[in-house]
Tab-separated table of C-alpha atoms in Angstrom:
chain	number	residue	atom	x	y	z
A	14	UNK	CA	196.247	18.235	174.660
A	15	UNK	CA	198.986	19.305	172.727
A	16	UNK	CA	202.242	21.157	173.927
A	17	UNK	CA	201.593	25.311	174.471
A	18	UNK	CA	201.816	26.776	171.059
A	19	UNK	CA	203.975	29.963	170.987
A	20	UNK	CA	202.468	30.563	167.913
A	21	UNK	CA	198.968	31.645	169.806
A	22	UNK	CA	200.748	32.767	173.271
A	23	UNK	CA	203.206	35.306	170.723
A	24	UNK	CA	199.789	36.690	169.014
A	25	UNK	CA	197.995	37.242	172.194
A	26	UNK	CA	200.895	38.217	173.892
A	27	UNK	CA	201.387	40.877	171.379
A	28	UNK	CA	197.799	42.034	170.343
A	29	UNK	CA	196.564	42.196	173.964
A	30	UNK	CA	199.922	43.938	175.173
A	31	UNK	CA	198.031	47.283	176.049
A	32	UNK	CA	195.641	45.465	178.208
A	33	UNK	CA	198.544	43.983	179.999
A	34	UNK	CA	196.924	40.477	180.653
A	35	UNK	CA	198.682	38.077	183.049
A	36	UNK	CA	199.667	34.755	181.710
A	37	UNK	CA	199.104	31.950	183.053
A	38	UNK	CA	200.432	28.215	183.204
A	39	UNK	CA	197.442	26.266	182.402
A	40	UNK	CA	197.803	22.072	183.357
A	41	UNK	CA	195.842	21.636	180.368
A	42	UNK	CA	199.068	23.139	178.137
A	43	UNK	CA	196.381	25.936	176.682
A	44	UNK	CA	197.282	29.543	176.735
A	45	UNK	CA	195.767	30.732	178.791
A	46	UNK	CA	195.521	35.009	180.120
A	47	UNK	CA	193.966	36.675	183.184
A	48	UNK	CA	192.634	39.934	182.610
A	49	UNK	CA	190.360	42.462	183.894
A	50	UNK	CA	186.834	41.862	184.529
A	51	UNK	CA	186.531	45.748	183.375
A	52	UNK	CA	188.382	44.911	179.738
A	53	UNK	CA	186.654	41.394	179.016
A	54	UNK	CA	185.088	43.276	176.255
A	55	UNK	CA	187.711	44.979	174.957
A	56	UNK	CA	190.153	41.957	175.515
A	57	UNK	CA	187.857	39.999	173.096
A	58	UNK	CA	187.379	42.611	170.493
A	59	UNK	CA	191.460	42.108	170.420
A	60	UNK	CA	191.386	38.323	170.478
A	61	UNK	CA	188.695	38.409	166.959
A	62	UNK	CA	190.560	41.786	165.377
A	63	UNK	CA	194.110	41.646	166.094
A	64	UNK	CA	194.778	37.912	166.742
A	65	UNK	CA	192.587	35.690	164.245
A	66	UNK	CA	190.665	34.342	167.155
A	67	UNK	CA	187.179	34.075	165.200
A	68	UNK	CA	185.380	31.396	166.843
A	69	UNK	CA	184.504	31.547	170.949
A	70	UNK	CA	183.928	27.746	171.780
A	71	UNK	CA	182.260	28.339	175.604
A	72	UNK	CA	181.841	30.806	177.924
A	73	UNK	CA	181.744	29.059	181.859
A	74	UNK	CA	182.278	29.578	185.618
A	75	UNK	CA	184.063	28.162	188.539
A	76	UNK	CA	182.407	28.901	191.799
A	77	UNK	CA	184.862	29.311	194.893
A	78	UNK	CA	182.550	29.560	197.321
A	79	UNK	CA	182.974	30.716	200.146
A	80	UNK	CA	187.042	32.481	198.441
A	81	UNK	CA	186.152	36.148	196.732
A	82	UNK	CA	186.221	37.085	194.070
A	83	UNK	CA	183.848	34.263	194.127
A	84	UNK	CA	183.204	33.728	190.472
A	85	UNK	CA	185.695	33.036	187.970
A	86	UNK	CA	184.528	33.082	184.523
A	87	UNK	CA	186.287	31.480	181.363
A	88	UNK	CA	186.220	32.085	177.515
A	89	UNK	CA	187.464	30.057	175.392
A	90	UNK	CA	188.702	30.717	171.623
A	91	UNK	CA	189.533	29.040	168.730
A	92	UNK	CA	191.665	30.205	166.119
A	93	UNK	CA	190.289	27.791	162.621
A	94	UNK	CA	193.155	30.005	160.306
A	95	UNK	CA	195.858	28.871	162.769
A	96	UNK	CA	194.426	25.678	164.323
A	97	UNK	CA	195.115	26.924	168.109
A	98	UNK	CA	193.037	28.038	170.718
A	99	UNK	CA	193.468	30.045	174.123
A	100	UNK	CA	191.475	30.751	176.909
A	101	UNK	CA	190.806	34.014	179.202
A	102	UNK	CA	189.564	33.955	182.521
A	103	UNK	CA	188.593	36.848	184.949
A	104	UNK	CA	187.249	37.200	188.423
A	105	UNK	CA	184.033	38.656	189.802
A	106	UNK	CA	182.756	39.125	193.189
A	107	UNK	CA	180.198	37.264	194.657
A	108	UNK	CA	177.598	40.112	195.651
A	109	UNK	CA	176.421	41.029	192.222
A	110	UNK	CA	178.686	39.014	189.523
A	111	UNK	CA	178.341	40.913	186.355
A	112	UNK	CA	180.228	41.192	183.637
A	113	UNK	CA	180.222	42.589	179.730
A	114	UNK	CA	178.717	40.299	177.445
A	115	UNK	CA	180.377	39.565	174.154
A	116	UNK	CA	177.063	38.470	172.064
A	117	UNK	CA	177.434	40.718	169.651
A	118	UNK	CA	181.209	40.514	168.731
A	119	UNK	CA	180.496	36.210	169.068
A	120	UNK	CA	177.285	35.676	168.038
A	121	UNK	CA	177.856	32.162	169.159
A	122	UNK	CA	178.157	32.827	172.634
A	123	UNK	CA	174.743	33.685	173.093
A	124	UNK	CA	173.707	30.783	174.654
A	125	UNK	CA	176.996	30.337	176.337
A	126	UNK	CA	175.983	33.341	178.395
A	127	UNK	CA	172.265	32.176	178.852
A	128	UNK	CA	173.708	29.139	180.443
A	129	UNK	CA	176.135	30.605	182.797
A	130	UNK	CA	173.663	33.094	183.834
A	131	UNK	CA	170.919	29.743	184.435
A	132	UNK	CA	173.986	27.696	186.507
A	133	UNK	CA	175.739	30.563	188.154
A	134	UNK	CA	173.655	33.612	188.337
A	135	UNK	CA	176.157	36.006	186.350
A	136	UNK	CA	174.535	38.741	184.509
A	137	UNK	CA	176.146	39.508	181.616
A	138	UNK	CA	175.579	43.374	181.105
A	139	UNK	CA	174.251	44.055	177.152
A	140	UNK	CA	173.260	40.731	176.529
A	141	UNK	CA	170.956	40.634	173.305
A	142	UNK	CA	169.433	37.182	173.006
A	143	UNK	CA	165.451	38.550	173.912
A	144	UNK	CA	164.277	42.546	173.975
A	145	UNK	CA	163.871	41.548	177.900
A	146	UNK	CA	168.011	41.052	178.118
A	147	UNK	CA	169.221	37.564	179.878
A	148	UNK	CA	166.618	34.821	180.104
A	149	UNK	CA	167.054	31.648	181.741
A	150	UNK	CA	167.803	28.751	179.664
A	151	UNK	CA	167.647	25.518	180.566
A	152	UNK	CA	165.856	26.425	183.959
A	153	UNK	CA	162.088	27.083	184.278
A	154	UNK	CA	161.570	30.738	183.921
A	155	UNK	CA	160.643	32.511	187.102
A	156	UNK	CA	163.180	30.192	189.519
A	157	UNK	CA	164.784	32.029	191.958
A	158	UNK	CA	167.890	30.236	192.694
A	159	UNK	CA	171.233	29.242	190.559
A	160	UNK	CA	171.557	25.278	190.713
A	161	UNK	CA	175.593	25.125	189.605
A	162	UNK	CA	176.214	27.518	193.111
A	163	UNK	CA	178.590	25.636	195.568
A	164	UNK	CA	175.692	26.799	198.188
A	165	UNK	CA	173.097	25.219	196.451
A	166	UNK	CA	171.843	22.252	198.124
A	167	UNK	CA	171.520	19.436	195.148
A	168	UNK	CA	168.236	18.202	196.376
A	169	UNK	CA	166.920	21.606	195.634
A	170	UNK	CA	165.171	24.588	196.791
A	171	UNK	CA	161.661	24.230	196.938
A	172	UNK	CA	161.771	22.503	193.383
A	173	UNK	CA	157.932	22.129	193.092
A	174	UNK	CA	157.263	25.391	193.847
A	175	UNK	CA	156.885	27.008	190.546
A	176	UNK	CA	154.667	23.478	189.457
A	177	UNK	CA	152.565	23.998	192.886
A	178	UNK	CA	151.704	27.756	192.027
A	179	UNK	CA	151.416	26.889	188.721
A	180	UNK	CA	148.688	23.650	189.478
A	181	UNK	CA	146.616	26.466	191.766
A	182	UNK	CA	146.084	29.201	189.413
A	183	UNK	CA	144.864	26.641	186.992
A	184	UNK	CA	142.546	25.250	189.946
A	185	UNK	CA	141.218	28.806	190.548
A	186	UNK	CA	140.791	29.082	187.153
A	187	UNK	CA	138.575	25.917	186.757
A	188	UNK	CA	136.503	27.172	189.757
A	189	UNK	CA	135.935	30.643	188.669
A	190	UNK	CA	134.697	29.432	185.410
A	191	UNK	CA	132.509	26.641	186.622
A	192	UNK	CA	131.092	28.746	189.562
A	193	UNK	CA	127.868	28.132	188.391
A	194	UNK	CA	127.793	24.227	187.885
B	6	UNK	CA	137.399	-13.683	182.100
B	7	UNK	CA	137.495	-12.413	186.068
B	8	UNK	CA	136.361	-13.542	189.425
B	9	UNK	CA	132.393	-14.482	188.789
B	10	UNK	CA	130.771	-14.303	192.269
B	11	UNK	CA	128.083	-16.728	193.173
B	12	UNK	CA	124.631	-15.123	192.102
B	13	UNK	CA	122.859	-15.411	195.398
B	14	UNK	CA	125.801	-12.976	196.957
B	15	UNK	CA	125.485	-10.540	194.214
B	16	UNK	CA	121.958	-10.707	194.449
B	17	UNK	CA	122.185	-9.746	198.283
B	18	UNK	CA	124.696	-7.246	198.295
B	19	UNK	CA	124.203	-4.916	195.292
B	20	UNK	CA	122.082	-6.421	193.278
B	21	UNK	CA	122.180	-8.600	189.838
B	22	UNK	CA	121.764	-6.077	187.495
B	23	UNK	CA	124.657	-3.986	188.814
B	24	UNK	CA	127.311	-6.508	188.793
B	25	UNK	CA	126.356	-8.206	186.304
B	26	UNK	CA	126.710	-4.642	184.393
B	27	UNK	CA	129.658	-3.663	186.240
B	28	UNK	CA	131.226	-6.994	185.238
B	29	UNK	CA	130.946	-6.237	181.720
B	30	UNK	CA	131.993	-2.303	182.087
B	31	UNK	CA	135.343	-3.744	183.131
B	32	UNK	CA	135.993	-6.560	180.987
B	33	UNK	CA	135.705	-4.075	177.956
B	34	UNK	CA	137.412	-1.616	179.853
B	35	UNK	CA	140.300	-3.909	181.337
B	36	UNK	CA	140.459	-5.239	177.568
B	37	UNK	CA	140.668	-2.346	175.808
B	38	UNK	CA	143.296	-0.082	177.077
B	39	UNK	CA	144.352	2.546	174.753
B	40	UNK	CA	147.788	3.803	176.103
B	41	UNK	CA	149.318	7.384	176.138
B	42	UNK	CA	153.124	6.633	175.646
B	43	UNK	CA	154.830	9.470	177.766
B	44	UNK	CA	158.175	8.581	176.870
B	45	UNK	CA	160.400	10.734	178.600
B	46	UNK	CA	163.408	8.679	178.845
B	47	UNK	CA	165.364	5.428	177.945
B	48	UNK	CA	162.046	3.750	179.650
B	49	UNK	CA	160.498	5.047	176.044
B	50	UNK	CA	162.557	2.373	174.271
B	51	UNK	CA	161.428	-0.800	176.252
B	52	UNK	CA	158.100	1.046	175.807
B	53	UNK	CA	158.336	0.712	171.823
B	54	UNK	CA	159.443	-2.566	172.565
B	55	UNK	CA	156.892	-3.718	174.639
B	56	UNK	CA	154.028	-2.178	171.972
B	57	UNK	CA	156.095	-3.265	169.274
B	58	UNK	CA	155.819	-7.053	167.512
B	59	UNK	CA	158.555	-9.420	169.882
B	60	UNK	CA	156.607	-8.466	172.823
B	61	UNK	CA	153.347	-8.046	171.297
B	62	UNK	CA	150.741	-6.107	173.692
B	63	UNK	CA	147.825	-6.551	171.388
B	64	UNK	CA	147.424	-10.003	173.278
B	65	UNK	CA	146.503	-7.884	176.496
B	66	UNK	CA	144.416	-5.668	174.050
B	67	UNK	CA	146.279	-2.626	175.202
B	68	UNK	CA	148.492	-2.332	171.497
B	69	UNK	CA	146.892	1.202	170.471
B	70	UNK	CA	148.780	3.358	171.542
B	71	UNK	CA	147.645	6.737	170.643
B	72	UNK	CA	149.691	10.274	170.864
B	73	UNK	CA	146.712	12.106	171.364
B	74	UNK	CA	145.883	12.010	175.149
B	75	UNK	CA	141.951	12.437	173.811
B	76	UNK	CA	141.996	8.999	172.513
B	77	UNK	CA	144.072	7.195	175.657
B	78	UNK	CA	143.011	5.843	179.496
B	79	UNK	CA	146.076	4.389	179.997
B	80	UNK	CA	149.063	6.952	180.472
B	81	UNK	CA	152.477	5.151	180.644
B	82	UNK	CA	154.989	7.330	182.481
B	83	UNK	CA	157.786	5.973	180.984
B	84	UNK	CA	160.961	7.876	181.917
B	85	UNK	CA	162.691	10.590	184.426
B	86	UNK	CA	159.958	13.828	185.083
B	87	UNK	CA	161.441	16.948	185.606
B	88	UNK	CA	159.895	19.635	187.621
B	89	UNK	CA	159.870	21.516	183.927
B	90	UNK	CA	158.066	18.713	182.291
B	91	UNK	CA	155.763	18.271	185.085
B	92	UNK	CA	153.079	20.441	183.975
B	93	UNK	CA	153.125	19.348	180.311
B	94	UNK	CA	152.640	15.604	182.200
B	95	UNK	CA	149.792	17.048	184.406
B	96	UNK	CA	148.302	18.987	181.163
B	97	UNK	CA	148.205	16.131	179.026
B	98	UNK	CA	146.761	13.507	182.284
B	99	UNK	CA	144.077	16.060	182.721
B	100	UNK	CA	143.192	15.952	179.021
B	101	UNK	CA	142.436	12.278	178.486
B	102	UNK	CA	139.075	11.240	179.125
B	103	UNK	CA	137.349	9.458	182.129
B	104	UNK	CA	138.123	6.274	183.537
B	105	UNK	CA	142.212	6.128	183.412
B	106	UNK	CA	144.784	5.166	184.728
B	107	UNK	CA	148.569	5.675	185.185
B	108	UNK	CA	151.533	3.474	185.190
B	109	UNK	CA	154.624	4.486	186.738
B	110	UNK	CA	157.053	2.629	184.004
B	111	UNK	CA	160.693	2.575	185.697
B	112	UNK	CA	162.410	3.864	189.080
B	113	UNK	CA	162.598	7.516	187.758
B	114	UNK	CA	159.025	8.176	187.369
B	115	UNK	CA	158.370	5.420	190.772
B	116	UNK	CA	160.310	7.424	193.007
B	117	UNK	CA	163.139	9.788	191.103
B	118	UNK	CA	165.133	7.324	190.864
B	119	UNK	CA	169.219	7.673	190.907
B	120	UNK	CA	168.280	11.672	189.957
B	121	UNK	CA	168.050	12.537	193.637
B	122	UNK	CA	168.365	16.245	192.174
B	123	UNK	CA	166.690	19.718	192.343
B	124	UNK	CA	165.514	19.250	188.834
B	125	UNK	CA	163.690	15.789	189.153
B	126	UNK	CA	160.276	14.920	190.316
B	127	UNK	CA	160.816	12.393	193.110
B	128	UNK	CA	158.308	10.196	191.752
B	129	UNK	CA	155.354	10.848	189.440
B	130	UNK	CA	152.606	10.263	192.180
B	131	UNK	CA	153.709	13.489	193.485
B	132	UNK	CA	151.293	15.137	190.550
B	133	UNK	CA	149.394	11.791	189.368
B	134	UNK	CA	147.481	9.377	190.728
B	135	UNK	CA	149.802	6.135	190.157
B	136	UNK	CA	148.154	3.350	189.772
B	137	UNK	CA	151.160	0.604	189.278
B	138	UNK	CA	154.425	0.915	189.753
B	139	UNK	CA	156.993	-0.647	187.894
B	140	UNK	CA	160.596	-0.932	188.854
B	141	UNK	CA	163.632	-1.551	187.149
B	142	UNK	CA	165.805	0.960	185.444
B	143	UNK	CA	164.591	0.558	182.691
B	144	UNK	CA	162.282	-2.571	183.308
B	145	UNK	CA	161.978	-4.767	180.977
B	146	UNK	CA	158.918	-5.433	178.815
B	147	UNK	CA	157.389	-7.996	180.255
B	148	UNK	CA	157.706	-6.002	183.959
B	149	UNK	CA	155.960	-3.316	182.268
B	150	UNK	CA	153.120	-6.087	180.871
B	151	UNK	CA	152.915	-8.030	184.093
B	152	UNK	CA	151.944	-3.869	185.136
B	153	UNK	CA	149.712	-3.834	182.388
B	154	UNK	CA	147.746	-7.313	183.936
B	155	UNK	CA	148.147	-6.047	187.622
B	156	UNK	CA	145.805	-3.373	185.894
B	157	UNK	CA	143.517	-5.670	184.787
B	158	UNK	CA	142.764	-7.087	188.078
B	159	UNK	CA	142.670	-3.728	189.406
B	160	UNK	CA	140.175	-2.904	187.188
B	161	UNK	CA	138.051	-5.919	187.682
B	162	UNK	CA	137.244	-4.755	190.931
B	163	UNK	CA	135.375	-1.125	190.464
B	164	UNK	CA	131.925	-0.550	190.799
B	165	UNK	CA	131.679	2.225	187.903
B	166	UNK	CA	127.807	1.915	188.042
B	167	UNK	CA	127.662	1.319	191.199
B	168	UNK	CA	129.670	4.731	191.579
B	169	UNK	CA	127.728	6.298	188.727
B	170	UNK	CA	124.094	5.626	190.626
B	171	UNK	CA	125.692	6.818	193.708
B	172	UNK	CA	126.202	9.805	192.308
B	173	UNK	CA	129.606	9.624	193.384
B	174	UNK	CA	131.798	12.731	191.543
B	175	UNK	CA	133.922	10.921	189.222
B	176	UNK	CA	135.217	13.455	187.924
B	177	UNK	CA	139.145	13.289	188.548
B	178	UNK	CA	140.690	15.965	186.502
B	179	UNK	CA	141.514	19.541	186.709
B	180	UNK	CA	138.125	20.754	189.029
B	181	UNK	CA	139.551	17.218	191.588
B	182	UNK	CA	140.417	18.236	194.891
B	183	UNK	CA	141.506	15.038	195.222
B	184	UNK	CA	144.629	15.125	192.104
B	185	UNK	CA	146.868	12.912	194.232
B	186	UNK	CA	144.723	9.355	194.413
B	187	UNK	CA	147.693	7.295	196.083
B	188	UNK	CA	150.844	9.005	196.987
B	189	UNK	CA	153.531	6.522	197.363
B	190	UNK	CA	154.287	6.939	201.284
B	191	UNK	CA	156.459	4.042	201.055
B	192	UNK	CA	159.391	6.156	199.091
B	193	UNK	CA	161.148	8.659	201.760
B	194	UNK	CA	161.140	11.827	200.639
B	195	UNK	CA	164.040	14.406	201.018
B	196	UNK	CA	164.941	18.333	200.765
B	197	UNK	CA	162.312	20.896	200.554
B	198	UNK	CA	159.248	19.221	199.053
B	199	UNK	CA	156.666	16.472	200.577
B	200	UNK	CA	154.071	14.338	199.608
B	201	UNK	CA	150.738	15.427	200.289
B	202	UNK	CA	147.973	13.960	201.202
B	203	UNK	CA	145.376	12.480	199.755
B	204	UNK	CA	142.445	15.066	198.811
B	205	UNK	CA	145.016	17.921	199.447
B	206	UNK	CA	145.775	20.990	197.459
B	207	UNK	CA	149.016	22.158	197.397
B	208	UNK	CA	149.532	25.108	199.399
């Protein structure tokens, strides 16, 4: 990774100024900000308006289980005009981790979002992907548990459950409409 | 082309006509096996390989392989089964016709192999009836043949008119009670789930 560009820290540092983000020395060498969880949205209206950050490359978690604020979540931007990139992070608790979602100012991150909400469990409030909201992507639909959790066991929980049901309403099924054979 | 038993004993125990018939149910059966490549993983290569020209299955009679589970008594599980896929495999098992069989092609679908994970059936026989397993990760072809003549010889010994005039339900798809034939005790299993057994619905 290439040395901190003060090209990208001077535009954030400037166009985010009234949200008062906290900088911070990433190992990596990327700029990186903490903000809010309250001005995420806000923060990356900025980042595409003000600073020429038009691409979001991921949106992810770190779980620090059993620390709160448990979840901290990361979004990461690239600037194509000005070939740099920067990343913004902010914490949420563990009870009910929620947080805006960007869809609609980065179409891209749609899936990002889907994902994180599959691994992690964090809603991401006016998500837009389906009419029902957040849906579980890579996940079967209906699971009940978050498999990227630090207190999620990785043999599972009950990982044939869903197939099990699934295998006896098709056997009822069968019997109801055979009853007669 | 299989064991021939003397005529006297065949006489005696079931009678001529019956293994003599029987005998010549399974040699086209054990002959002729279509098989339904589930190719879920890098086991699908060596699978292509082993249908394909080098290894040359058509001298086991068991080259036509057919995508459409109606056509197919021999489903290949060739790859790692996730709890997602599992009801697609189960779907498409119940959907080919009656007699088959299933081979358990590598250590993924044998017993979940290195993915000792939440997503990752721990072995196919925990929704099929495996009839062969195959190690090796993945095997090579001619594992997954010798698995293919193991078959054979497994198949040389039913009785499918002696089961047919025994009126004996042979029926092993969706309306089976019995959807796990042989669940593979031998292979510990861990975390929430448990092999059942045989003859018994999932609760």
């Amino acid at each position: 990774m290439s040395a901190p560009s003060a090209n990208a820290l001077d535009r954030v540092q400037s166009g985010l100024a009234a949200l008062n983000p906290k900088s911070i020395a990433a190992r990596d060498g990327m700029p990186a900000f903490e903000i809010e969880a309250e001005q995420v949205r806000e923060a990356c209206r900025l980042l595409r308006d003000a600073c020429g950050f038009e691409t979001n490359t991921f949106v992810t978690a770190i779980d620090h289980f059993p620390a709160e604020p448990r979840f901290e979540l990361f979004w990461q931007f690239l600037s194509v005009q000005h070939n740099d990139r920067v990343r913004l992070s902010a914490r949420v608790t563990g009870a009910h981790p929620h947080v805006a979602s960007i869809g609609d100012l980065y179409p891209g991150t749609q899936y990002s979002e889907r994902e994180c909400y599959d691994m992690f469990g964090v809603v991401f409030d006016g998500h837009t992907s389906h009419a029902g909201g957040l849906k579980r992507l890579l996940m079967p639909e209906g699971y009940d548990h978050f498999p990227l959790r630090k207190d999620f066991p990785h043999q599972g929980i009950e990982p044939d459950k869903l197939y099990n049901a699934w295998f006896q309403r098709r056997f009822e099924r069968h019997e109801r409409e055979h009853a007669d054979v | 082309m299989g064991s021939l038993k003397p005529v006297d004993e065949a006489t005696t125990q079931e009678g001529f006509l019956a293994t003599r018939v029987d005998e010549l149910i399974n040699w086209g059966r054990k002959n002729s096996l279509w098989p339904m490549p589930l190719g879920l993983s890098c086991c699908g290569i060596e699978l292509m390989a082993m249908i394909g020209p080098k290894f040359d299955l058509a001298r086991f009679g068991a080259e036509a392989a057919r995508f459409s589970p109606r056509q197919c008594d021999l489903m290949v599980v060739a790859g790692t089964l996730t709890w997602k896929m599992a009801e697609a495999a189960r779907v498409i098992y119940d959907q080919m016709p009656d007699p088959k069989w299933v081979i358990a092609m590598g250590v993924c679908s044998s017993s979940g192999g290195m993915y000792d994970s939440y997503s990752v059936v721990q072995g196919v026989d925990m929704i099929l009836p495996v009839d062969v397993y195959v190690p090796g990760c993945p095997p090579r072809p001619d594992a997954v043949i010798d698995a293919i003549i193991k078959l054979q010889r497994k198949i040389e010994r039913e009785q499918p008119l002696k089961a047919r005039l025994s009126g004996a339900n042979l029926d092993h798809g969706i309306g089976s009670k019995a959807f796990v034939r042989a669940p593979n005790h031998s292979v510990p299993t861990r975390g929430s789930h448990a092999v059942l057994p045989p003859g018994e619905l999932a609760p």
